Short mmCIF file of C-alpha atoms in Angstrom, two decimals:
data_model
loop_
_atom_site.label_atom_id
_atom_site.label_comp_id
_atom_site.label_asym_id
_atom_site.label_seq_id
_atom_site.Cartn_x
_atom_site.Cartn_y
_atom_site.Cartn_z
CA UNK J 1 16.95 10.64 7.07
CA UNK J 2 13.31 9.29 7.96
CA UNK J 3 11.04 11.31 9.97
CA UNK J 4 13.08 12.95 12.48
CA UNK J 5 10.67 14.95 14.44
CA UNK J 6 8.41 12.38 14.66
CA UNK J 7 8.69 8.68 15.43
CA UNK J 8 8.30 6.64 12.45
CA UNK J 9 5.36 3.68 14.11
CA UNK J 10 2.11 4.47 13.64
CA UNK J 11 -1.00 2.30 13.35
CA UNK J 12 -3.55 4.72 14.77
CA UNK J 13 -4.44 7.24 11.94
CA UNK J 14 -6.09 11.03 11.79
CA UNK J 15 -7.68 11.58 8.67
CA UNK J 16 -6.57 14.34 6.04
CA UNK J 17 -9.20 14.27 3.88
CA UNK J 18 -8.42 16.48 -0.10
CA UNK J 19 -11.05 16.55 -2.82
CA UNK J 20 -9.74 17.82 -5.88
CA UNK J 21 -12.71 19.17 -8.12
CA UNK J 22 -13.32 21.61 -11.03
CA UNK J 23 -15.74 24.03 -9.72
CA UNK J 24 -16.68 25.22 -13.54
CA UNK J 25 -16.85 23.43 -16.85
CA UNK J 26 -14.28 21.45 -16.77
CA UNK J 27 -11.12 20.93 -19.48
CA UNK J 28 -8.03 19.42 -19.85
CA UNK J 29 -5.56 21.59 -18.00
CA UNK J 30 -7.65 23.69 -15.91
CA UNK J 31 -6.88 24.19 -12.36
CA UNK J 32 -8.68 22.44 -9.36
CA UNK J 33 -10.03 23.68 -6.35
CA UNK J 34 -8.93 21.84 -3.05
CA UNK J 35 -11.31 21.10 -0.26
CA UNK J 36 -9.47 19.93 2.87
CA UNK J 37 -11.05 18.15 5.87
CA UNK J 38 -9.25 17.61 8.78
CA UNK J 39 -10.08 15.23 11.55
CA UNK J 40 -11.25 17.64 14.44
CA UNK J 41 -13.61 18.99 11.35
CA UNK J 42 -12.01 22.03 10.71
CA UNK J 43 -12.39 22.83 6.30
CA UNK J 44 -10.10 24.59 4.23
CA UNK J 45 -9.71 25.53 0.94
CA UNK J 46 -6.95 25.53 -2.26
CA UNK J 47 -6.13 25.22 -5.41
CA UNK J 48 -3.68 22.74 -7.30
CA UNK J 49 -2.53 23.27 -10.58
CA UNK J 50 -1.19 19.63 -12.41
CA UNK J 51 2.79 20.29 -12.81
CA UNK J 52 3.16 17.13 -14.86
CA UNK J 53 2.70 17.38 -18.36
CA UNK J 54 1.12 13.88 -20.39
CA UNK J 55 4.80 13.18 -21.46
CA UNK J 56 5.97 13.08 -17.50
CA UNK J 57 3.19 10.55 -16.55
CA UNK J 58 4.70 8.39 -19.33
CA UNK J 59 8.26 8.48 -17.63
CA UNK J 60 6.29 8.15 -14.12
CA UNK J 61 5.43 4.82 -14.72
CA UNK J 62 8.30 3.93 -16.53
CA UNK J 63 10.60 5.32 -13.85
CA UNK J 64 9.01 2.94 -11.48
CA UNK J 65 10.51 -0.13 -13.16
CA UNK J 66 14.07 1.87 -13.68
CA UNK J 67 15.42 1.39 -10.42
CA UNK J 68 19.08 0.88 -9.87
CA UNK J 69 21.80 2.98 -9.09
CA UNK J 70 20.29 6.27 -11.00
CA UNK J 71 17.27 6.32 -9.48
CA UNK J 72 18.89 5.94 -5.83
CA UNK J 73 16.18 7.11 -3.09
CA UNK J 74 18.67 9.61 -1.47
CA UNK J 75 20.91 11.13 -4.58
CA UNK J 76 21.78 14.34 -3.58
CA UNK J 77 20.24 15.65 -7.14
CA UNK J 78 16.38 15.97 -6.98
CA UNK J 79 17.42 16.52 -10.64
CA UNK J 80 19.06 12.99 -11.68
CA UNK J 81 15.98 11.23 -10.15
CA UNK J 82 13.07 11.67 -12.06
CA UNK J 83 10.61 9.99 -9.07
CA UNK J 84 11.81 12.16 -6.82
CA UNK J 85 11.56 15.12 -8.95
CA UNK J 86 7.80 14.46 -9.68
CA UNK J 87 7.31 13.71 -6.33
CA UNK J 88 8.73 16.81 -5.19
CA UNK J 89 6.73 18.96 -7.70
CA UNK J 90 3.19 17.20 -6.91
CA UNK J 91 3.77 17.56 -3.32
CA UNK J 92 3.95 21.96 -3.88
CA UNK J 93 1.72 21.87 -5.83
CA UNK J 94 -0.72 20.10 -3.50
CA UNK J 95 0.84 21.55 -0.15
CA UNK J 96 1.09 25.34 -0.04
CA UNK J 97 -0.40 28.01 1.56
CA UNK J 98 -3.06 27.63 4.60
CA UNK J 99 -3.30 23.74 3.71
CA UNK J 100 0.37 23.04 3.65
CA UNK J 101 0.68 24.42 7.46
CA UNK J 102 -1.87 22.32 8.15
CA UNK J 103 -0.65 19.28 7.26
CA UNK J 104 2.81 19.76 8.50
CA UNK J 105 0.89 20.64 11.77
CA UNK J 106 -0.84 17.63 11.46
CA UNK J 107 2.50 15.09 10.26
CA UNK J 108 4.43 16.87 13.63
CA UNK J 109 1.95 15.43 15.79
CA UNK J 110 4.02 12.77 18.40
CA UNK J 111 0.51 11.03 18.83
CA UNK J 112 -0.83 9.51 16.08
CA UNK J 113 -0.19 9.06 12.18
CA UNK J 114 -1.89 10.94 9.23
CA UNK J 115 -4.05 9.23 6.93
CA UNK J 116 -3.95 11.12 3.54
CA UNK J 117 -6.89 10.40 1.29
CA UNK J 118 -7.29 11.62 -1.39
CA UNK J 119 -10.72 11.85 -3.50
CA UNK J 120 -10.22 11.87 -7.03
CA UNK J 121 -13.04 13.08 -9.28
CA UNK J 122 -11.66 12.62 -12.46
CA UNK J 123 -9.40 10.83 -14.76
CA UNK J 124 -6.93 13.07 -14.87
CA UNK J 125 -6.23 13.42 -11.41
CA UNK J 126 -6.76 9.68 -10.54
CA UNK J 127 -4.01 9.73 -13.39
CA UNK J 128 -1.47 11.40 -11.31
CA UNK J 129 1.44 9.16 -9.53
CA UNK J 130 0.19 10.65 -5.89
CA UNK J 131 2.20 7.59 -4.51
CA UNK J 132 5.32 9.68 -5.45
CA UNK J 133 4.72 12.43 -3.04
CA UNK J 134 7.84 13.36 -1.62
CA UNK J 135 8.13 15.66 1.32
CA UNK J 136 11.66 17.79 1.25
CA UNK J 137 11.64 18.71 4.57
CA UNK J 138 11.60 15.31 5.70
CA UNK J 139 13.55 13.92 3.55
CA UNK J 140 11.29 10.99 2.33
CA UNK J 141 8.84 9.68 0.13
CA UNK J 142 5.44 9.58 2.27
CA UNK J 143 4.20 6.23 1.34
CA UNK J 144 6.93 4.99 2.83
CA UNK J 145 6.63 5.69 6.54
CA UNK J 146 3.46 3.77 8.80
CA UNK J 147 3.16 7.66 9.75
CA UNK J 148 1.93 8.73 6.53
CA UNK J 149 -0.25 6.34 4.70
CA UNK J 150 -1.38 6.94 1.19
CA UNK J 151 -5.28 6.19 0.21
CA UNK J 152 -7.54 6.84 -2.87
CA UNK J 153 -11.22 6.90 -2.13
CA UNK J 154 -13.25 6.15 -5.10
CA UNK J 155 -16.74 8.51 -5.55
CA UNK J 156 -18.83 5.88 -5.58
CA UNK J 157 -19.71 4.05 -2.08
CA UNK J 158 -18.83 0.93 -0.56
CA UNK J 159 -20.64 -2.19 -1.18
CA UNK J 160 -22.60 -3.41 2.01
CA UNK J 161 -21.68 -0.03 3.79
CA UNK J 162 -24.65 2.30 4.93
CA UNK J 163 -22.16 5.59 4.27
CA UNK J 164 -18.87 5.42 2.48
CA UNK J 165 -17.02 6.93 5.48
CA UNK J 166 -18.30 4.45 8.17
CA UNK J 167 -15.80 2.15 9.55
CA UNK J 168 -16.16 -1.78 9.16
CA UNK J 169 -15.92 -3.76 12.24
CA UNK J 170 -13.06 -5.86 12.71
CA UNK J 171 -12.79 -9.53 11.41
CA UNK J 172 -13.11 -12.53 13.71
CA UNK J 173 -10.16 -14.43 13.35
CA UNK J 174 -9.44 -16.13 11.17
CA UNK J 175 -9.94 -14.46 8.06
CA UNK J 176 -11.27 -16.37 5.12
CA UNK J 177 -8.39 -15.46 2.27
CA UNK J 178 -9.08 -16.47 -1.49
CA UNK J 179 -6.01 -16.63 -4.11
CA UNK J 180 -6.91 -16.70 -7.17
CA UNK J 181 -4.07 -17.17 -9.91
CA UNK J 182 -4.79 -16.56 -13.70
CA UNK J 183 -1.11 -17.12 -15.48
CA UNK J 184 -2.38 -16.45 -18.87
CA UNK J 185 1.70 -16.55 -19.98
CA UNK J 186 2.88 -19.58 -18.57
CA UNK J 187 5.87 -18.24 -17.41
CA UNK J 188 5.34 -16.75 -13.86
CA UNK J 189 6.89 -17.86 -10.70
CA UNK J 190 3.37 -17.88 -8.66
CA UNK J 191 4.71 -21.09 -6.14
CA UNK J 192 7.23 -18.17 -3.65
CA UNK J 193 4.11 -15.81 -4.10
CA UNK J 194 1.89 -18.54 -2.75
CA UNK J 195 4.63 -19.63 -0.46
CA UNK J 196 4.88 -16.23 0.92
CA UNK J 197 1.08 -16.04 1.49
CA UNK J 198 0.40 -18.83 2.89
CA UNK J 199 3.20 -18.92 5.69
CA UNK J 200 2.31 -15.42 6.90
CA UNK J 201 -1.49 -17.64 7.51
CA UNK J 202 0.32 -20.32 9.11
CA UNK J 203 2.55 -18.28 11.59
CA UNK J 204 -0.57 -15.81 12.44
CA UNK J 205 -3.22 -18.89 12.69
CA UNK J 206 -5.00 -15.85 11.89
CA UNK J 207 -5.87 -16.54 8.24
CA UNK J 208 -7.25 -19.65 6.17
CA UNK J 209 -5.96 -19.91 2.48
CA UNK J 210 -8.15 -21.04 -0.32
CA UNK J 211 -6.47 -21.73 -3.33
CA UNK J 212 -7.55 -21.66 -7.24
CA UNK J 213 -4.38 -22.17 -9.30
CA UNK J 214 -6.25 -21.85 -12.35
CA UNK J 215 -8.68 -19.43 -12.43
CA UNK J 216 -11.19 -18.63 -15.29
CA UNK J 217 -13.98 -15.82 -15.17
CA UNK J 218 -15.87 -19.05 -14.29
CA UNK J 219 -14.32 -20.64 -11.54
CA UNK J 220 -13.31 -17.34 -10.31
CA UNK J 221 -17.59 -16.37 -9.72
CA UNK J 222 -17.92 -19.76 -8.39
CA UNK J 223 -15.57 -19.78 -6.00
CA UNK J 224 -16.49 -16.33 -4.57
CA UNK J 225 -19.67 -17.33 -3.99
CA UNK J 226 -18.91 -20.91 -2.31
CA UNK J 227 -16.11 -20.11 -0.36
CA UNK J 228 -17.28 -16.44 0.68
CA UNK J 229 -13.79 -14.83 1.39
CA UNK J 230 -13.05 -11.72 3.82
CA UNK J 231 -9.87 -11.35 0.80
CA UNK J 232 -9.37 -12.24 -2.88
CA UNK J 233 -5.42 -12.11 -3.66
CA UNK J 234 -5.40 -11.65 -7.39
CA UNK J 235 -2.46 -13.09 -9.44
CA UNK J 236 -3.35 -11.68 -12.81
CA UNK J 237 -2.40 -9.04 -15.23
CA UNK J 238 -4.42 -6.05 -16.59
CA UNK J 239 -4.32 -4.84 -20.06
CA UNK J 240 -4.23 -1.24 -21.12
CA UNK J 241 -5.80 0.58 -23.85
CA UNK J 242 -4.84 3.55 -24.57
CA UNK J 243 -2.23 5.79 -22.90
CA UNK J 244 -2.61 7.79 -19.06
CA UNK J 245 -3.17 11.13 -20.52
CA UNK J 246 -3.48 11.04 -24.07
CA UNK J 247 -7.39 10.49 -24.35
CA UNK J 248 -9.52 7.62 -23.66
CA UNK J 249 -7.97 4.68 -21.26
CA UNK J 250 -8.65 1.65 -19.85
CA UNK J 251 -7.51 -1.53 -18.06
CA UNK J 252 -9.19 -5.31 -18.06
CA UNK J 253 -8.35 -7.83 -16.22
CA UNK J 254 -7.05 -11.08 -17.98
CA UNK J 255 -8.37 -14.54 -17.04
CA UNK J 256 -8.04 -17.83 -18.46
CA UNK J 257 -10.25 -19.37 -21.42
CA UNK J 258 -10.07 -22.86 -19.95
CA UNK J 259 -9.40 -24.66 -16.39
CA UNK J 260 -6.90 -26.87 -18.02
CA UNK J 261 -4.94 -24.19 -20.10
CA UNK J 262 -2.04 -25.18 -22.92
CA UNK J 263 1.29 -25.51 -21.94
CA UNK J 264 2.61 -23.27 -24.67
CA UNK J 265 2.54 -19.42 -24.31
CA UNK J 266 0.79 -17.11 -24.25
CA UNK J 267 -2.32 -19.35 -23.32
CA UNK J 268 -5.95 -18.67 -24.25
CA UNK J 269 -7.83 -15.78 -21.90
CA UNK J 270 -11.01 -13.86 -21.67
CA UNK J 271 -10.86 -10.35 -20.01
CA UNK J 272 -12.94 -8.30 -17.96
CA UNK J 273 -13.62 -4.80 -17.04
CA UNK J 274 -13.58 -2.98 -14.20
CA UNK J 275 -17.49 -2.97 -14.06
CA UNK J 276 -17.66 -6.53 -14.56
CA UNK J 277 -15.45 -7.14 -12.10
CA UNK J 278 -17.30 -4.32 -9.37
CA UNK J 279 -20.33 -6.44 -9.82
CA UNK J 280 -18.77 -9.84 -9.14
CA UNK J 281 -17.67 -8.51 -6.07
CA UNK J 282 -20.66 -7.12 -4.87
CA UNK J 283 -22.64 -10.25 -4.72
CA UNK J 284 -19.96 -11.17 -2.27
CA UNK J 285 -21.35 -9.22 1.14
CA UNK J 286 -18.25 -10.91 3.51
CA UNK J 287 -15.52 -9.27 0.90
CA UNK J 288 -13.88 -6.48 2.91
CA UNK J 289 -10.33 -6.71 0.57
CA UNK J 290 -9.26 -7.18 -3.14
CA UNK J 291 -5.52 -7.42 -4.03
CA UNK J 292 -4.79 -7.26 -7.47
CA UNK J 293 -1.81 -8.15 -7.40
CA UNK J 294 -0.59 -7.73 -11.14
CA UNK J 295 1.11 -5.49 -13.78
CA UNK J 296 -1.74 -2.88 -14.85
CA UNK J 297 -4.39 -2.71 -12.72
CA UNK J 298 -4.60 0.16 -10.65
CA UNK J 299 -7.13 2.00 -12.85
CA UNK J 300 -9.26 -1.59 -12.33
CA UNK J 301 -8.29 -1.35 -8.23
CA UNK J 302 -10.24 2.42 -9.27
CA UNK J 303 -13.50 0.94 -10.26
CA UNK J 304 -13.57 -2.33 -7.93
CA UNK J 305 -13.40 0.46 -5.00
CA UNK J 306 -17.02 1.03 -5.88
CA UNK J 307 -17.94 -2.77 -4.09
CA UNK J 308 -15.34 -3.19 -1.63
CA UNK J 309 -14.40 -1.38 0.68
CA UNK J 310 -10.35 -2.11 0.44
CA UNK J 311 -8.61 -2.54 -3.11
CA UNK J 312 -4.92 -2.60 -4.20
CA UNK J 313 -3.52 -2.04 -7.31
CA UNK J 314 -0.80 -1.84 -9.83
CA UNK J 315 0.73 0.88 -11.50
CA UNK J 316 2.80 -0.35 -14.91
CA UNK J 317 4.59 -3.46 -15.02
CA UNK J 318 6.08 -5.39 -11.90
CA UNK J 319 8.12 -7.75 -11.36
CA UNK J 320 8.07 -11.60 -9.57
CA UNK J 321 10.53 -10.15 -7.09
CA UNK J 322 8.14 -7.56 -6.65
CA UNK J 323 5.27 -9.54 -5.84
CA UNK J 324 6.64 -11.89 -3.94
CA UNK J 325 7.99 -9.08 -1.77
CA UNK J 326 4.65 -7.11 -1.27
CA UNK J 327 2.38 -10.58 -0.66
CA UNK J 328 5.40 -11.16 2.14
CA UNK J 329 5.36 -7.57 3.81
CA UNK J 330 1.42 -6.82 3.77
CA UNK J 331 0.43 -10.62 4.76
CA UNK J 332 2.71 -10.49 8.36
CA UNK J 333 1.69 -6.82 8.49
CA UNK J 334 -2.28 -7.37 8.26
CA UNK J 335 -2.57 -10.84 9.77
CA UNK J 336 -0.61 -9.88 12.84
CA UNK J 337 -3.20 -7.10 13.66
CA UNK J 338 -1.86 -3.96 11.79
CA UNK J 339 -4.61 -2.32 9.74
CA UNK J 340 -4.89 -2.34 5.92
CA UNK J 341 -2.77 0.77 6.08
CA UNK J 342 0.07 0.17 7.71
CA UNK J 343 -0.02 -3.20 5.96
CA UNK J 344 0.91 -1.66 2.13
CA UNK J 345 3.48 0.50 3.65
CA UNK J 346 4.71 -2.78 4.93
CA UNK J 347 4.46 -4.41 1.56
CA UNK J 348 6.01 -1.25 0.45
CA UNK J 349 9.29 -1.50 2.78
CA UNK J 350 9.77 -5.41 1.95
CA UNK J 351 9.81 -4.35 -1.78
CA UNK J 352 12.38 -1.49 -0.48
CA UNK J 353 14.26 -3.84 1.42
CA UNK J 354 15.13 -6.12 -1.41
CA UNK J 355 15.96 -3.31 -4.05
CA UNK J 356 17.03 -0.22 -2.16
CA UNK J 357 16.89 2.64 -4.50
CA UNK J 358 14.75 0.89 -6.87
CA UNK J 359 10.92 2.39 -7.23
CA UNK J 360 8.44 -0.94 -7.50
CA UNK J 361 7.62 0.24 -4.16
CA UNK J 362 5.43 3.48 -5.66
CA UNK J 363 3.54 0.32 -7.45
CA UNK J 364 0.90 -0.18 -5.32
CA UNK J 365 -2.15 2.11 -6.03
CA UNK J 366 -4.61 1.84 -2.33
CA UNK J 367 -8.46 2.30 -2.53
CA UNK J 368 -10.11 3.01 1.29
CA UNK J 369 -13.82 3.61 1.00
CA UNK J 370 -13.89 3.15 5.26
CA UNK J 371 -13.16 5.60 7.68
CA UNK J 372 -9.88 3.06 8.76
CA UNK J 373 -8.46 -0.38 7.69
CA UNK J 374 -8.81 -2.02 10.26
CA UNK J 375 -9.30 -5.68 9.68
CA UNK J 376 -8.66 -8.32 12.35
CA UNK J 377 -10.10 -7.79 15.62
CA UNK J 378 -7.95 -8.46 18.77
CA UNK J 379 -8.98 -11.44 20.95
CA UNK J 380 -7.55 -13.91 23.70
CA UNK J 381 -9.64 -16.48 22.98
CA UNK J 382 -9.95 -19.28 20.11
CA UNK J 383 -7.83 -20.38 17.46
CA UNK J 384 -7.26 -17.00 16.07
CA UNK J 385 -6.18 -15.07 19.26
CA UNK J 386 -3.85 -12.32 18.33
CA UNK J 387 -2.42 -11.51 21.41
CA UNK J 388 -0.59 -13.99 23.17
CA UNK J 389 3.13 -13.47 23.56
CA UNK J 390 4.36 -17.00 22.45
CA UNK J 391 2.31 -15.79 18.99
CA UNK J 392 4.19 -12.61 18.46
CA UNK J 393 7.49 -14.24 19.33
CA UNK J 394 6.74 -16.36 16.67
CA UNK J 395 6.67 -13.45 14.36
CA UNK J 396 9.85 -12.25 15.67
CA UNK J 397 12.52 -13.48 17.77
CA UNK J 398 13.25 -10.56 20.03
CA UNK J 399 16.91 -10.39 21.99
CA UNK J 400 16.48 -12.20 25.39
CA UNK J 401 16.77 -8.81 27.07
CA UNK J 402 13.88 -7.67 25.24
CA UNK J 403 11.57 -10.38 25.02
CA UNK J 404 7.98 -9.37 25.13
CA UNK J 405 6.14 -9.97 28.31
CA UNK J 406 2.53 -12.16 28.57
CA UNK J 407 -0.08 -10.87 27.99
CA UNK J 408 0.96 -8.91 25.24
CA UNK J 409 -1.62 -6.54 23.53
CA UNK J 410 -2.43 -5.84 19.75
CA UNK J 411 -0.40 -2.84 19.74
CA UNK J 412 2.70 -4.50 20.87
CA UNK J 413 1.77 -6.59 18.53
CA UNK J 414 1.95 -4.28 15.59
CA UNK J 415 5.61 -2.87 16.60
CA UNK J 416 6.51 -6.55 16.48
CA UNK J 417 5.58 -6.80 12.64
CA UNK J 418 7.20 -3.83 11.58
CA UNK J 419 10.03 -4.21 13.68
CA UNK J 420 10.64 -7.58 11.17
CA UNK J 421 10.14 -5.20 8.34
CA UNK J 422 12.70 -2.79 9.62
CA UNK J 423 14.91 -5.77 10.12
CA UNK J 424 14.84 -7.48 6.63
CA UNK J 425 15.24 -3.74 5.28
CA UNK J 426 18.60 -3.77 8.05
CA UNK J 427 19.69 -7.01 6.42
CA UNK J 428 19.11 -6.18 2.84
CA UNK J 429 20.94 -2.44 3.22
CA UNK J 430 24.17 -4.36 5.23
CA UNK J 431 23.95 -6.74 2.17
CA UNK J 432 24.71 -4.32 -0.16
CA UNK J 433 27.11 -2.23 2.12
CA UNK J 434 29.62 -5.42 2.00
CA UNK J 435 29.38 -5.92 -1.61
CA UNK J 436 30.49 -2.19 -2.53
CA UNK J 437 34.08 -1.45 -1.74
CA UNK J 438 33.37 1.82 -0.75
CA UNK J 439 29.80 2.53 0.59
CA UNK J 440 28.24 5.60 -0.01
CA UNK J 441 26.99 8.14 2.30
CA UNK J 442 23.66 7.70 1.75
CA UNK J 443 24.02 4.15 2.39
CA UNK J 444 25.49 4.63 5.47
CA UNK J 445 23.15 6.92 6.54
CA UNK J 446 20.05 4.79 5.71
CA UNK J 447 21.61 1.87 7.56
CA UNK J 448 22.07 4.41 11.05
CA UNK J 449 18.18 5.19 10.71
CA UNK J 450 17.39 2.11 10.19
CA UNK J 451 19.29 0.30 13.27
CA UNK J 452 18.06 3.28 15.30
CA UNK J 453 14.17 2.70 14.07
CA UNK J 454 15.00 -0.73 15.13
CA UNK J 455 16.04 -0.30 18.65
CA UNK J 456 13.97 2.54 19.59
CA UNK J 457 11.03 0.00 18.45
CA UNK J 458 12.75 -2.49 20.26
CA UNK J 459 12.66 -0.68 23.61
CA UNK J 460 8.68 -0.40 22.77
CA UNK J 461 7.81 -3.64 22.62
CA UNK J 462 9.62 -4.59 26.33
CA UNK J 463 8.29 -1.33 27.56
CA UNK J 464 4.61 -1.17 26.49
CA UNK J 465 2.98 1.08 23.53
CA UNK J 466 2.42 4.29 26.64
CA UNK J 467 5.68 5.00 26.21
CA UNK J 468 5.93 5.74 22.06
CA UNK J 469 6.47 9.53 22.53
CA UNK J 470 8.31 9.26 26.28
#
């Protein structure tokens, strides 16, 4: 089951900070020393030793495209699911000793979530498929609860920021959102993507879509600079070269040669590195977010960190179902007032929700250079207010008996949005329960903790956000 000694909704995060480094010379292979800062300030200190061998990172990203009934997120086996294998070997690796207690401590607290960054100072940790961590006394895969967000921090420092850690102050609705699609095959279903984008705007009224449906390197500088966008939504795919673990490796991003590409496949394209791409961005001081959202760019999501203070990226191949899905979740996640945050695990459960068991959710790869992700800033007033009860009833339809009251806050607010995640992952799990003549137990059991995650949020939003750990 989810988190059962903790409620699953969370949107206000404690941080749990882990740089791994190698204190001496370092080579392939040799351990690293953990240094662990909590949020009160307290500092500890480990060690984690890789347990993935080159070979395993190869499967890790393969696995994530393998879904299906093998990989199913609650086999019994840890040892027919490879995922949850690796997951289960990173995460005792990482958590044991002094700084394991310490972070159970700090997961079993009723009060707030825990933000796990994670500050990767080489290749071959950045390497590492963190977003697999999966905690056996829970039960779960910690990416995908809003208690236990995921982040990357990048060494280098955030573009326009004084201090890497500082926070960002909110965004004025409405945010400024740039989409930017380079379909250098031809072939891609991009119109539901943009569809799912741009009605999470339009229901919110708390975003404005800008859209370049064929972007070159170009058009792509020109219309960050004109348009000057809080987001850039990315429709492109990387290129690797060279293989995770195996010696040298990179990513580049593909965009088109010309603004009026062939019809035939693949078309023309120019591609550009990570650096290339980093400095774009920083001429761009109103940028708070880039979404790549594409096969092969996590590694570019790496080295973009170093000018923006939010990135997301992609691990391996995904698919148009994918996307679609993730655009859908994050966008009525982040433009309904949850922060960055909670808005990937959201993207996260919508991919979840329309292949349970599958693993395109471990995808996304999250860069936070802030000290939170928070994005939109709650208001009353304007055409962007955020917290107006006829708004968030808009989002969701709540039961008569439940119906939010006026005057609803941003919090409320935030269960509303994942409540409609919880729901479409309801829908999607009964779905599957009528097709299969005899459901499985974990099925079953996924669709009780689901329906009970949905009523207990239920009672929250009728009830007021003072009474999440009554």
């Amino acid at each position: 089951m989810l988190y059962e000694q903790a409620p699953q909704l969370a949107y206000r995060y404690r941080d749990f900070t882990i740089a791994l480094r190698k204190e001496t010379v370092p080579s392939r292979g040799d351990p690293y020393t953990a240094f662990v800062t909590e949020a009160d300030g307290r500092e500890l200190k480990g060690t984690f030793s890789n347990p993935l061998s080159p070979t395993e990172l190869s499967i890790a990203v393969a696995s994530i495209r393998a879904g299906g009934n093998v990989l199913q997120r609650s086999v019994p086996e840890e040892s027919l699911d490879p995922v949850k294998d690796m997951g289960s070997r990173l995460y005792d690796a990482l958590f044991h000793g002094s700084l394991g207690r310490a972070f159970l401590q700090a997961l079993d607290s009723p009060d707030e979530g825990v933000r796990l960054r994670l500050v990767l100072e080489d290749d071959d940790a950045a390497a590492l498929p963190w977003e697999f961590l999966y905690d056996r006394r829970r039960d779960d895969f910690l990416v995908l609860s809003t208690r236990s967000p995921l982040v990357r921090r990048s060494v280098g420092p955030a573009a326009g920021q004084r201090k890497g850690d500082e926070p960002a102050a909110p965004l004025q609705a409405p945010a400024r959102l740039l989409v930017a699609v380079a379909d250098v095959t031809g072939v891609w279903d991009v119109d539901k993507e943009l569809d799912a984008l741009k009605a999470a705007a339009a229901h919110s009224r708390n975003g404005e879509v800008e859209v370049l449906e064929t972007a070159t390197a170009s058009s792509f500088e020109k219309a960050l600079l004109t348009y000057r966008p809080h987001l850039v939504h990315l429709i492109a795919t990387g290129v690797e070269e060279g293989e995770r673990g195996f010696g040298p490796f990179r990513q580049r991003l593909a965009f088109l040669a010309s603004e009026k590409p062939a019809a035939s496949a693949p078309r023309q394209h120019v591609l550009l590195d990570g650096k290339r791409l980093a400095d774009l961005f920083a001429r761009t001081d109103d940028l708070r977010v880039v979404i790549l959202n594409g096969c092969n760019t996590d590694a570019l999501a790496g080295i973009v960190a170093s000018s923006v203070p939010a990135t997301v990226g992609h691990r391996g191949d995904i698919t148009d179902q994918a996307a679609v899905a993730f655009t859908e979740g994050f966008y009525s996640a982040l433009l309904n007032g949850l922060p960055l945050e909670a808005a990937v695990t959201g993207g996260r459960l919508a991919i979840d929700s329309r292949d349970p068991g599958g693993r395109e959710w471990s995808a996304a790869v999250m860069y936070l250079q802030t000290s939170d992700g928070a994005f939109l800033q709650a208001t009353t007033e304007g055409a962007g207010k955020t917290a107006t009860a006829a708004k968030a009833r808009d989002v969701l339809a709540a039961p008569p008996e439940r119906a939010p009251q006026e005057g609803m806050d941003r919090e409320q607010q935030s269960m509303l949005s994942l409540l409609k995640i919880h729901q479409s992952n309801l829908d999607a799990l009964n779905a599957q329960r009528e097709r299969l003549a005899t459901p499985p137990p974990f099925l079953l059991e996924q669709i009780d903790t689901t329906t009970a995650e949905i009523e207990r949020l239920q009672g929250l939003v009728s009830t007021g956000p003072e009474t999440a750990t009554a």
